[in-house]
């Protein structure tokens, strides 16, 4: 079993739809949870960052962490064609001292159709 | 330097040659992480370095791969005697201190082994 599981999709939605992206994980020591966006042939770009449990909102994006279920989500409201990309979840272990190496999901490919 | 820089952006090598990938961290950053993104496998941690020190190389293949981050100059990821399976995108991220959970990423080097 992988430490972080993420459905690779692809996911195709019409413009304006609400998109829900999810990851599950097995390591209860994970405390830092990130969502990255990656356009084709580019580097990962940080979208949202959450420490421990709870919700965080930034514009059209909302990140949720449920540590009891080991489940994290990213919601995109009013999706736009420019949101078409691969979305990767990533996590790191607070017990690793200063080492913040990230453990990644496979990424979900999203296409928003005009 | 406002961004993490990587060069070359694209590198083509024949089997058996050496590949050298360079990562110039953001100004003032003394910590570097290297990741590899293989097709269908997602991003995987390779190595975490501080200037002149390797902190965690648990993700590095045992043979042919090495990394350094000298006191002056960029961090170098070196792959000796490349094989087709080394074809991947290699990303680095840098941070100003240990424990930074969201180091920014560079644009990556895409290595193709013929």
mmCIF file of C-alpha atoms in Angstrom:
data_model
loop_
_atom_site.group_PDB
_atom_site.id
_atom_site.type_symbol
_atom_site.label_atom_id
_atom_site.label_comp_id
_atom_site.label_asym_id
_atom_site.label_seq_id
_atom_site.Cartn_x
_atom_site.Cartn_y
_atom_site.Cartn_z
ATOM 1 C CA UNK A 1 0.000 0.000 0.000
ATOM 2 C CA UNK A 2 1.330 3.428 -0.925
ATOM 3 C CA UNK A 3 1.686 6.012 1.828
ATOM 4 C CA UNK A 4 -0.436 8.460 -0.177
ATOM 5 C CA UNK A 5 -3.221 7.395 -2.529
ATOM 6 C CA UNK A 6 -4.723 9.678 -5.141
ATOM 7 C CA UNK A 7 -7.049 8.793 -7.996
ATOM 8 C CA UNK A 8 -5.195 9.784 -11.190
ATOM 9 C CA UNK A 9 -8.424 10.491 -13.105
ATOM 10 C CA UNK A 10 -8.662 11.937 -15.663
ATOM 11 C CA UNK A 11 -11.432 14.190 -14.460
ATOM 12 C CA UNK A 12 -13.379 16.237 -17.008
ATOM 13 C CA UNK A 13 -15.878 18.916 -15.951
ATOM 14 C CA UNK A 14 -17.719 21.806 -17.610
ATOM 15 C CA UNK A 15 -16.672 25.359 -16.913
ATOM 16 C CA UNK A 16 -18.241 26.692 -13.716
ATOM 17 C CA UNK A 17 -18.490 23.285 -12.016
ATOM 18 C CA UNK A 18 -17.315 22.576 -8.493
ATOM 19 C CA UNK A 19 -14.366 20.197 -8.527
ATOM 20 C CA UNK A 20 -13.507 17.880 -5.660
ATOM 21 C CA UNK A 21 -10.059 16.288 -5.478
ATOM 22 C CA UNK A 22 -9.045 13.875 -2.743
ATOM 23 C CA UNK A 23 -6.169 11.967 -1.230
ATOM 24 C CA UNK A 24 -5.939 9.381 1.495
ATOM 25 C CA UNK A 25 -2.852 8.528 3.486
ATOM 26 C CA UNK A 26 -1.664 5.914 5.918
ATOM 27 C CA UNK A 27 1.024 7.638 8.023
ATOM 28 C CA UNK A 28 -0.571 9.220 11.077
ATOM 29 C CA UNK A 29 2.614 11.294 11.634
ATOM 30 C CA UNK A 30 1.863 13.485 8.631
ATOM 31 C CA UNK A 31 1.080 16.983 9.847
ATOM 32 C CA UNK A 32 1.798 19.190 6.831
ATOM 33 C CA UNK A 33 -0.577 18.862 3.889
ATOM 34 C CA UNK A 34 -0.103 20.590 0.556
ATOM 35 C CA UNK A 35 -1.835 20.822 -2.768
ATOM 36 C CA UNK A 36 0.226 21.610 -5.844
ATOM 37 C CA UNK A 37 -0.798 22.367 -9.393
ATOM 38 C CA UNK A 38 1.387 21.222 -12.256
ATOM 39 C CA UNK A 39 0.909 22.311 -15.829
ATOM 40 C CA UNK A 40 2.308 20.131 -18.567
ATOM 41 C CA UNK A 41 6.114 20.128 -18.601
ATOM 42 C CA UNK A 42 6.345 22.622 -15.733
ATOM 43 C CA UNK A 43 7.355 22.405 -12.079
ATOM 44 C CA UNK A 44 4.858 21.938 -9.219
ATOM 45 C CA UNK A 45 3.306 25.191 -8.011
ATOM 46 C CA UNK A 46 2.021 25.420 -4.433
ATOM 47 C CA UNK A 47 -1.720 26.115 -4.224
ATOM 48 C CA UNK A 48 -2.689 25.466 -0.632
ATOM 49 C CA UNK A 49 -0.895 24.520 2.572
ATOM 50 C CA UNK A 50 -2.526 23.298 5.796
ATOM 51 C CA UNK A 51 -0.980 22.316 9.089
ATOM 52 C CA UNK A 52 -2.816 19.586 10.998
ATOM 53 C CA UNK A 53 -6.601 19.410 10.690
ATOM 54 C CA UNK A 54 -9.152 21.917 9.520
ATOM 55 C CA UNK A 55 -10.197 23.975 6.542
ATOM 56 C CA UNK A 56 -8.441 26.713 4.660
ATOM 57 C CA UNK A 57 -9.899 28.924 1.964
ATOM 58 C CA UNK A 58 -8.142 31.042 -0.653
ATOM 59 C CA UNK A 59 -10.304 32.557 -3.333
ATOM 60 C CA UNK A 60 -11.944 29.768 -5.313
ATOM 61 C CA UNK A 61 -9.907 27.077 -3.546
ATOM 62 C CA UNK A 62 -10.713 25.335 -0.263
ATOM 63 C CA UNK A 63 -8.506 22.716 1.363
ATOM 64 C CA UNK A 64 -9.811 20.356 4.024
ATOM 65 C CA UNK A 65 -7.923 17.948 6.253
ATOM 66 C CA UNK A 66 -9.616 15.201 8.258
ATOM 67 C CA UNK A 67 -6.872 13.544 10.278
ATOM 68 C CA UNK A 68 -9.251 11.099 11.944
ATOM 69 C CA UNK A 69 -10.062 9.630 8.534
ATOM 70 C CA UNK A 70 -6.612 10.311 7.050
ATOM 71 C CA UNK A 71 -8.316 12.096 4.185
ATOM 72 C CA UNK A 72 -7.637 15.433 2.539
ATOM 73 C CA UNK A 73 -9.599 17.318 -0.086
ATOM 74 C CA UNK A 74 -9.243 20.262 -2.427
ATOM 75 C CA UNK A 75 -12.358 21.989 -3.741
ATOM 76 C CA UNK A 76 -12.311 24.337 -6.696
ATOM 77 C CA UNK A 77 -15.363 26.550 -7.116
ATOM 78 C CA UNK A 78 -16.425 28.122 -10.405
ATOM 79 C CA UNK A 79 -13.797 26.123 -12.279
ATOM 80 C CA UNK A 80 -12.174 27.764 -15.280
ATOM 81 C CA UNK A 81 -10.437 26.312 -18.362
ATOM 82 C CA UNK A 82 -7.202 27.763 -16.951
ATOM 83 C CA UNK A 83 -7.586 25.351 -14.008
ATOM 84 C CA UNK A 84 -6.911 22.458 -16.392
ATOM 85 C CA UNK A 85 -3.774 20.853 -14.991
ATOM 86 C CA UNK A 86 -2.599 17.988 -12.808
ATOM 87 C CA UNK A 87 -3.263 18.441 -9.094
ATOM 88 C CA UNK A 88 -0.907 16.742 -6.670
ATOM 89 C CA UNK A 89 -1.307 16.277 -2.969
ATOM 90 C CA UNK A 90 1.814 16.105 -0.835
ATOM 91 C CA UNK A 91 2.514 15.586 2.845
ATOM 92 C CA UNK A 92 5.369 15.660 5.289
ATOM 93 C CA UNK A 93 6.085 14.225 8.692
ATOM 94 C CA UNK A 94 6.452 16.525 11.679
ATOM 95 C CA UNK A 95 8.565 13.913 13.453
ATOM 96 C CA UNK A 96 11.297 14.096 10.808
ATOM 97 C CA UNK A 97 13.011 17.036 12.495
ATOM 98 C CA UNK A 98 14.095 19.654 9.990
ATOM 99 C CA UNK A 99 13.700 17.271 7.068
ATOM 100 C CA UNK A 100 10.563 18.340 5.202
ATOM 101 C CA UNK A 101 10.786 15.832 2.386
ATOM 102 C CA UNK A 102 7.421 15.495 0.703
ATOM 103 C CA UNK A 103 5.514 12.291 0.070
ATOM 104 C CA UNK A 104 3.356 12.707 -3.002
ATOM 105 C CA UNK A 105 0.163 11.383 -4.480
ATOM 106 C CA UNK A 106 0.232 10.371 -8.138
ATOM 107 C CA UNK A 107 -1.714 13.470 -9.160
ATOM 108 C CA UNK A 108 -5.180 13.894 -10.645
ATOM 109 C CA UNK A 109 -5.449 15.183 -14.198
ATOM 110 C CA UNK A 110 -8.245 17.771 -14.500
ATOM 111 C CA UNK A 111 -9.747 19.166 -17.693
ATOM 112 C CA UNK A 112 -12.235 22.050 -17.468
ATOM 113 C CA UNK A 113 -14.161 22.356 -20.690
ATOM 114 C CA UNK A 114 -15.441 25.748 -21.909
ATOM 115 C CA UNK B 1 17.639 35.647 -7.761
ATOM 116 C CA UNK B 2 13.931 35.502 -7.103
ATOM 117 C CA UNK B 3 13.367 31.950 -8.292
ATOM 118 C CA UNK B 4 14.871 28.512 -7.986
ATOM 119 C CA UNK B 5 16.779 27.918 -11.209
ATOM 120 C CA UNK B 6 17.582 24.622 -12.842
ATOM 121 C CA UNK B 7 19.701 23.937 -15.854
ATOM 122 C CA UNK B 8 19.766 22.600 -18.336
ATOM 123 C CA UNK B 9 15.998 22.508 -18.840
ATOM 124 C CA UNK B 10 16.350 19.642 -21.276
ATOM 125 C CA UNK B 11 19.181 17.151 -21.434
ATOM 126 C CA UNK B 12 19.657 14.315 -23.877
ATOM 127 C CA UNK B 13 22.201 11.615 -23.176
ATOM 128 C CA UNK B 14 23.044 8.280 -24.735
ATOM 129 C CA UNK B 15 23.159 5.156 -22.615
ATOM 130 C CA UNK B 16 26.398 4.999 -20.665
ATOM 131 C CA UNK B 17 27.061 8.742 -20.623
ATOM 132 C CA UNK B 18 27.025 10.966 -17.547
ATOM 133 C CA UNK B 19 24.297 13.483 -16.743
ATOM 134 C CA UNK B 20 24.881 16.532 -14.539
ATOM 135 C CA UNK B 21 21.848 18.471 -13.376
ATOM 136 C CA UNK B 22 22.255 21.814 -11.652
ATOM 137 C CA UNK B 23 20.026 23.546 -9.145
ATOM 138 C CA UNK B 24 20.646 27.155 -8.113
ATOM 139 C CA UNK B 25 18.603 27.893 -4.987
ATOM 140 C CA UNK B 26 16.938 31.186 -4.232
ATOM 141 C CA UNK B 27 19.285 33.792 -2.778
ATOM 142 C CA UNK B 28 19.945 33.092 0.879
ATOM 143 C CA UNK B 29 18.694 29.514 0.706
ATOM 144 C CA UNK B 30 21.068 26.902 2.075
ATOM 145 C CA UNK B 31 18.873 23.791 1.892
ATOM 146 C CA UNK B 32 18.005 21.851 -1.264
ATOM 147 C CA UNK B 33 15.712 18.912 -1.985
ATOM 148 C CA UNK B 34 15.840 16.839 -5.166
ATOM 149 C CA UNK B 35 12.854 14.919 -6.523
ATOM 150 C CA UNK B 36 12.368 12.702 -9.554
ATOM 151 C CA UNK B 37 9.142 12.406 -11.526
ATOM 152 C CA UNK B 38 8.934 9.208 -13.538
ATOM 153 C CA UNK B 39 6.073 8.622 -15.958
ATOM 154 C CA UNK B 40 3.182 6.844 -14.221
ATOM 155 C CA UNK B 41 4.993 6.928 -10.861
ATOM 156 C CA UNK B 42 4.624 10.463 -9.620
ATOM 157 C CA UNK B 43 7.141 12.534 -7.727
ATOM 158 C CA UNK B 44 9.574 10.779 -5.414
ATOM 159 C CA UNK B 45 12.005 12.280 -2.933
ATOM 160 C CA UNK B 46 15.652 11.604 -3.726
ATOM 161 C CA UNK B 47 17.946 13.592 -1.448
ATOM 162 C CA UNK B 48 18.006 16.491 1.010
ATOM 163 C CA UNK B 49 21.171 18.561 1.306
ATOM 164 C CA UNK B 50 22.422 21.468 3.316
ATOM 165 C CA UNK B 51 25.478 23.332 2.097
ATOM 166 C CA UNK B 52 28.420 20.893 2.223
ATOM 167 C CA UNK B 53 26.288 18.199 3.888
ATOM 168 C CA UNK B 54 24.007 15.406 2.771
ATOM 169 C CA UNK B 55 21.225 15.212 5.352
ATOM 170 C CA UNK B 56 19.002 12.475 3.898
ATOM 171 C CA UNK B 57 19.775 10.403 0.805
ATOM 172 C CA UNK B 58 17.269 7.649 1.514
ATOM 173 C CA UNK B 59 15.571 8.140 -1.862
ATOM 174 C CA UNK B 60 18.701 7.922 -3.970
ATOM 175 C CA UNK B 61 19.331 4.777 -6.002
ATOM 176 C CA UNK B 62 22.259 2.922 -4.483
ATOM 177 C CA UNK B 63 24.427 3.055 -7.583
ATOM 178 C CA UNK B 64 25.301 5.648 -10.213
ATOM 179 C CA UNK B 65 23.551 8.568 -8.490
ATOM 180 C CA UNK B 66 25.251 11.189 -6.334
ATOM 181 C CA UNK B 67 24.472 14.693 -5.153
ATOM 182 C CA UNK B 68 26.416 17.575 -3.704
ATOM 183 C CA UNK B 69 25.789 21.114 -2.560
ATOM 184 C CA UNK B 70 29.138 22.899 -2.212
ATOM 185 C CA UNK B 71 29.778 26.007 -0.173
ATOM 186 C CA UNK B 72 29.763 28.055 -3.372
ATOM 187 C CA UNK B 73 27.763 27.353 -6.478
ATOM 188 C CA UNK B 74 24.742 25.272 -7.346
ATOM 189 C CA UNK B 75 23.692 21.888 -6.095
ATOM 190 C CA UNK B 76 24.593 19.126 -8.555
ATOM 191 C CA UNK B 77 22.779 15.852 -9.131
ATOM 192 C CA UNK B 78 25.066 13.507 -11.018
ATOM 193 C CA UNK B 79 23.991 10.348 -12.782
ATOM 194 C CA UNK B 80 26.760 8.144 -14.093
ATOM 195 C CA UNK B 81 26.352 5.602 -16.898
ATOM 196 C CA UNK B 82 22.767 6.595 -17.576
ATOM 197 C CA UNK B 83 20.201 4.008 -18.621
ATOM 198 C CA UNK B 84 16.841 4.443 -20.347
ATOM 199 C CA UNK B 85 15.049 4.085 -17.009
ATOM 200 C CA UNK B 86 16.698 7.301 -15.812
ATOM 201 C CA UNK B 87 14.592 9.286 -18.301
ATOM 202 C CA UNK B 88 12.455 11.501 -16.111
ATOM 203 C CA UNK B 89 11.878 15.032 -14.920
ATOM 204 C CA UNK B 90 14.133 16.047 -12.047
ATOM 205 C CA UNK B 91 13.017 18.876 -9.777
ATOM 206 C CA UNK B 92 14.740 20.670 -6.973
ATOM 207 C CA UNK B 93 13.320 22.854 -4.212
ATOM 208 C CA UNK B 94 15.204 25.173 -1.894
ATOM 209 C CA UNK B 95 14.591 26.656 1.524
ATOM 210 C CA UNK B 96 16.354 29.165 3.775
ATOM 211 C CA UNK B 97 16.246 26.917 6.827
ATOM 212 C CA UNK B 98 15.596 23.372 7.909
ATOM 213 C CA UNK B 99 11.989 22.658 8.717
ATOM 214 C CA UNK B 100 10.480 24.905 6.055
ATOM 215 C CA UNK B 101 7.467 22.849 4.943
ATOM 216 C CA UNK B 102 6.846 24.616 1.635
ATOM 217 C CA UNK B 103 10.099 25.185 -0.225
ATOM 218 C CA UNK B 104 9.552 26.569 -3.742
ATOM 219 C CA UNK B 105 10.326 24.358 -6.717
ATOM 220 C CA UNK B 106 12.414 24.971 -9.770
ATOM 221 C CA UNK B 107 11.115 24.369 -13.306
ATOM 222 C CA UNK B 108 12.844 21.007 -13.599
ATOM 223 C CA UNK B 109 15.304 19.296 -15.905
ATOM 224 C CA UNK B 110 13.880 16.794 -18.350
ATOM 225 C CA UNK B 111 16.398 14.046 -18.969
ATOM 226 C CA UNK B 112 15.999 11.828 -21.995
ATOM 227 C CA UNK B 113 18.264 8.821 -22.368
ATOM 228 C CA UNK B 114 18.501 7.448 -25.892
#
